[in-house]
Amino acid sequence: MKTADVFLPVISVALIYLVRVIELGTKRDTVPGPIRERVTLRLFILAGTLMVVGGTIEFWVRRRTLNGWTFGAGWICALASFVVRRKAISALGKFWSLHVEIRENHQFVQTGPFRWVRHPTYLSMILELASVGLILDAPGALLVVSLLFVPALVMRLQLEEAALVEKFGDAYRIYQRTTPALLPYKFPRAK
């Protein structure tokens, strides 16, 4: 067993986590607005932290070494997550927020990744959690963290969708019908 096979996955996940923490702390030129709730952000941070810690523990306890396939797939997810999130933040500009926060002069954004999905930042979060589970080859941690993350995501999506419908009305309802929420694929509906 090579040292790199043991430490490269853990160092990779630490790097992904560090980049995310730095990004969360980055000051941006945003317009403040009323925050609708604060619980889901805390749950997202908790889920991400538990994924890193739990995944690392699973990696060490199960005496894993580098699995080239899951490691590569994990890095593809991580890079996709970074790109999608950066493009979404850029498209939202001064209206981007960590919270459900609709401003008085909020603009309806349908550019960048918002052309393909209504919530690209949440898609990036899913990709990021998956990347950690894949890099560490830690399906158990990914499953356990999903039990916290999925309900928090559903709650956040419901709050945000309601706030956007309240702000933009029929324009947003049309966007809901024509643009998928998270995955850039419109699944056929039963008639």
Short mmCIF file of C-alpha atoms in Angstrom, two decimals:
data_model
loop_
_atom_site.label_atom_id
_atom_site.label_comp_id
_atom_site.label_asym_id
_atom_site.label_seq_id
_atom_site.Cartn_x
_atom_site.Cartn_y
_atom_site.Cartn_z
CA MET A 1 0.00 0.00 0.00
CA LYS A 2 1.49 3.32 -1.09
CA THR A 3 1.29 6.37 1.17
CA ALA A 4 -0.31 8.38 -1.64
CA ASP A 5 -3.10 5.81 -1.92
CA VAL A 6 -4.00 6.43 1.71
CA PHE A 7 -3.49 10.18 2.01
CA LEU A 8 -4.40 11.54 -1.44
CA PRO A 9 -8.17 11.04 -0.97
CA VAL A 10 -8.13 12.64 2.50
CA ILE A 11 -5.99 15.58 1.33
CA SER A 12 -8.27 16.02 -1.70
CA VAL A 13 -11.38 16.21 0.47
CA ALA A 14 -9.67 18.61 2.88
CA LEU A 15 -8.81 20.83 -0.10
CA ILE A 16 -12.41 20.77 -1.39
CA TYR A 17 -13.69 21.64 2.10
CA LEU A 18 -11.14 24.45 2.48
CA VAL A 19 -12.11 25.97 -0.88
CA ARG A 20 -15.77 25.87 0.17
CA VAL A 21 -15.08 27.50 3.56
CA ILE A 22 -13.04 30.26 1.87
CA GLU A 23 -15.83 30.78 -0.64
CA LEU A 24 -18.45 31.04 2.11
CA GLY A 25 -16.36 33.67 3.86
CA THR A 26 -15.71 35.72 0.72
CA LYS A 27 -17.17 39.20 0.92
CA ARG A 28 -19.31 40.05 -2.09
CA ASP A 29 -20.93 43.25 -3.29
CA THR A 30 -24.52 42.22 -2.62
CA VAL A 31 -27.72 44.08 -1.89
CA PRO A 32 -29.12 43.08 1.52
CA GLY A 33 -32.74 42.02 1.85
CA PRO A 34 -35.01 40.42 4.42
CA ILE A 35 -33.88 36.89 5.29
CA ARG A 36 -36.81 34.45 5.31
CA GLU A 37 -35.21 31.74 7.47
CA ARG A 38 -31.82 30.70 8.81
CA VAL A 39 -32.17 27.01 9.67
CA THR A 40 -31.46 25.43 6.27
CA LEU A 41 -28.10 27.19 5.85
CA ARG A 42 -27.00 25.76 9.19
CA LEU A 43 -28.23 22.31 8.16
CA PHE A 44 -26.33 22.55 4.86
CA ILE A 45 -23.12 23.51 6.69
CA LEU A 46 -23.67 20.68 9.17
CA ALA A 47 -24.30 18.19 6.34
CA GLY A 48 -21.11 19.25 4.53
CA THR A 49 -19.04 19.03 7.69
CA LEU A 50 -20.51 15.65 8.62
CA MET A 51 -19.81 14.39 5.10
CA VAL A 52 -16.14 15.34 5.35
CA VAL A 53 -15.69 14.03 8.90
CA GLY A 54 -17.90 10.94 8.50
CA GLY A 55 -16.44 10.10 5.11
CA THR A 56 -12.90 10.40 6.45
CA ILE A 57 -13.75 8.20 9.44
CA GLU A 58 -15.34 5.62 7.14
CA PHE A 59 -12.28 5.77 4.88
CA TRP A 60 -9.90 5.08 7.80
CA VAL A 61 -12.08 2.55 9.66
CA ARG A 62 -12.69 0.48 6.54
CA ARG A 63 -8.97 0.77 5.73
CA ARG A 64 -9.65 2.08 2.29
CA THR A 65 -7.02 3.07 -0.20
CA LEU A 66 -7.31 5.12 -3.33
CA ASN A 67 -9.93 3.70 -5.68
CA GLY A 68 -9.01 5.23 -9.04
CA TRP A 69 -12.54 5.07 -10.46
CA THR A 70 -14.35 6.65 -7.53
CA PHE A 71 -11.49 9.10 -6.97
CA GLY A 72 -11.67 10.28 -10.59
CA ALA A 73 -15.47 10.43 -10.57
CA GLY A 74 -15.33 12.37 -7.31
CA TRP A 75 -12.98 14.96 -8.75
CA ILE A 76 -15.19 15.32 -11.83
CA CYS A 77 -18.14 16.01 -9.50
CA ALA A 78 -16.05 18.45 -7.44
CA LEU A 79 -14.89 20.39 -10.49
CA ALA A 80 -18.42 20.45 -11.93
CA SER A 81 -19.66 21.71 -8.56
CA PHE A 82 -17.11 24.53 -8.50
CA VAL A 83 -17.92 25.60 -12.07
CA VAL A 84 -21.71 25.47 -11.64
CA ARG A 85 -21.56 27.40 -8.35
CA ARG A 86 -19.21 30.10 -9.74
CA LYS A 87 -21.39 30.55 -12.83
CA ALA A 88 -24.57 30.74 -10.71
CA ILE A 89 -23.07 33.29 -8.31
CA SER A 90 -21.83 35.32 -11.27
CA ALA A 91 -25.25 35.23 -12.98
CA LEU A 92 -27.02 36.36 -9.79
CA GLY A 93 -24.45 39.08 -9.14
CA LYS A 94 -25.54 41.43 -6.36
CA PHE A 95 -28.66 39.31 -5.73
CA TRP A 96 -26.73 36.20 -4.66
CA SER A 97 -27.18 35.15 -1.04
CA LEU A 98 -26.57 32.23 1.27
CA HIS A 99 -30.14 32.65 2.51
CA VAL A 100 -33.61 32.84 0.97
CA GLU A 101 -33.41 36.59 0.57
CA ILE A 102 -35.58 38.42 -1.98
CA ARG A 103 -34.80 42.12 -2.40
CA GLU A 104 -37.09 45.00 -3.26
CA ASN A 105 -35.40 45.49 -6.65
CA HIS A 106 -34.64 41.79 -7.17
CA GLN A 107 -34.27 40.81 -10.81
CA PHE A 108 -35.50 37.55 -12.31
CA VAL A 109 -32.34 35.80 -13.55
CA GLN A 110 -32.53 33.26 -16.37
CA THR A 111 -28.97 33.52 -17.65
CA GLY A 112 -25.92 31.35 -17.03
CA PRO A 113 -26.80 27.98 -15.50
CA PHE A 114 -30.31 29.32 -14.71
CA ARG A 115 -31.10 28.61 -18.38
CA TRP A 116 -30.97 24.88 -17.63
CA VAL A 117 -32.00 24.58 -13.95
CA ARG A 118 -33.83 26.82 -11.49
CA HIS A 119 -31.47 26.08 -8.61
CA PRO A 120 -27.92 25.53 -9.88
CA THR A 121 -26.32 26.35 -6.51
CA TYR A 122 -28.24 23.47 -4.92
CA LEU A 123 -27.18 21.22 -7.79
CA SER A 124 -23.59 22.24 -7.00
CA MET A 125 -24.13 21.29 -3.35
CA ILE A 126 -25.37 17.84 -4.37
CA LEU A 127 -22.34 17.41 -6.64
CA GLU A 128 -20.02 18.55 -3.85
CA LEU A 129 -21.42 16.07 -1.30
CA ALA A 130 -21.25 13.31 -3.91
CA SER A 131 -17.65 14.26 -4.71
CA VAL A 132 -16.58 13.77 -1.09
CA GLY A 133 -18.35 10.41 -0.85
CA LEU A 134 -16.80 9.25 -4.11
CA ILE A 135 -13.25 10.47 -3.44
CA LEU A 136 -13.24 8.77 -0.04
CA ASP A 137 -15.18 5.76 -1.37
CA ALA A 138 -17.52 6.26 1.60
CA PRO A 139 -21.06 5.24 0.61
CA GLY A 140 -22.14 4.80 4.24
CA ALA A 141 -21.32 8.40 5.14
CA LEU A 142 -23.02 9.62 1.97
CA LEU A 143 -26.17 7.69 2.83
CA VAL A 144 -26.26 8.95 6.44
CA VAL A 145 -25.60 12.57 5.45
CA SER A 146 -28.33 12.34 2.80
CA LEU A 147 -30.83 11.69 5.60
CA LEU A 148 -30.04 15.21 6.90
CA PHE A 149 -29.33 16.96 3.61
CA VAL A 150 -32.33 15.86 1.52
CA PRO A 151 -35.03 17.09 3.97
CA ALA A 152 -33.12 20.37 4.44
CA LEU A 153 -32.89 20.79 0.66
CA VAL A 154 -36.59 20.06 0.17
CA MET A 155 -37.45 22.60 2.87
CA ARG A 156 -35.17 25.23 1.28
CA LEU A 157 -36.55 24.58 -2.21
CA GLN A 158 -40.14 24.99 -1.00
CA LEU A 159 -39.32 28.25 0.80
CA GLU A 160 -37.38 29.67 -2.13
CA GLU A 161 -39.91 28.64 -4.75
CA ALA A 162 -42.73 30.25 -2.72
CA ALA A 163 -40.70 33.46 -2.29
CA LEU A 164 -39.92 33.63 -6.01
CA VAL A 165 -43.55 33.02 -7.00
CA GLU A 166 -44.59 35.74 -4.54
CA LYS A 167 -42.07 38.17 -6.07
CA PHE A 168 -42.34 37.35 -9.79
CA GLY A 169 -45.81 35.77 -10.08
CA ASP A 170 -46.77 34.23 -13.42
CA ALA A 171 -43.33 34.81 -14.94
CA TYR A 172 -41.83 32.49 -12.33
CA ARG A 173 -44.68 29.97 -12.66
CA ILE A 174 -43.93 29.70 -16.40
CA TYR A 175 -40.23 29.28 -15.56
CA GLN A 176 -41.19 26.47 -13.15
CA ARG A 177 -43.08 24.68 -15.92
CA THR A 178 -40.32 25.04 -18.52
CA THR A 179 -37.14 24.69 -16.46
CA PRO A 180 -36.24 21.74 -14.19
CA ALA A 181 -35.49 22.48 -10.53
CA LEU A 182 -32.18 20.64 -10.04
CA LEU A 183 -31.23 18.32 -12.88
CA PRO A 184 -30.82 19.73 -16.39
CA TYR A 185 -33.30 17.23 -17.76
CA LYS A 186 -37.06 17.51 -18.00
CA PHE A 187 -38.54 14.15 -17.02
CA PRO A 188 -41.72 13.21 -18.89
CA ARG A 189 -44.87 13.65 -16.82
CA ALA A 190 -47.67 11.13 -16.66
CA LYS A 191 -50.85 12.34 -18.34
#
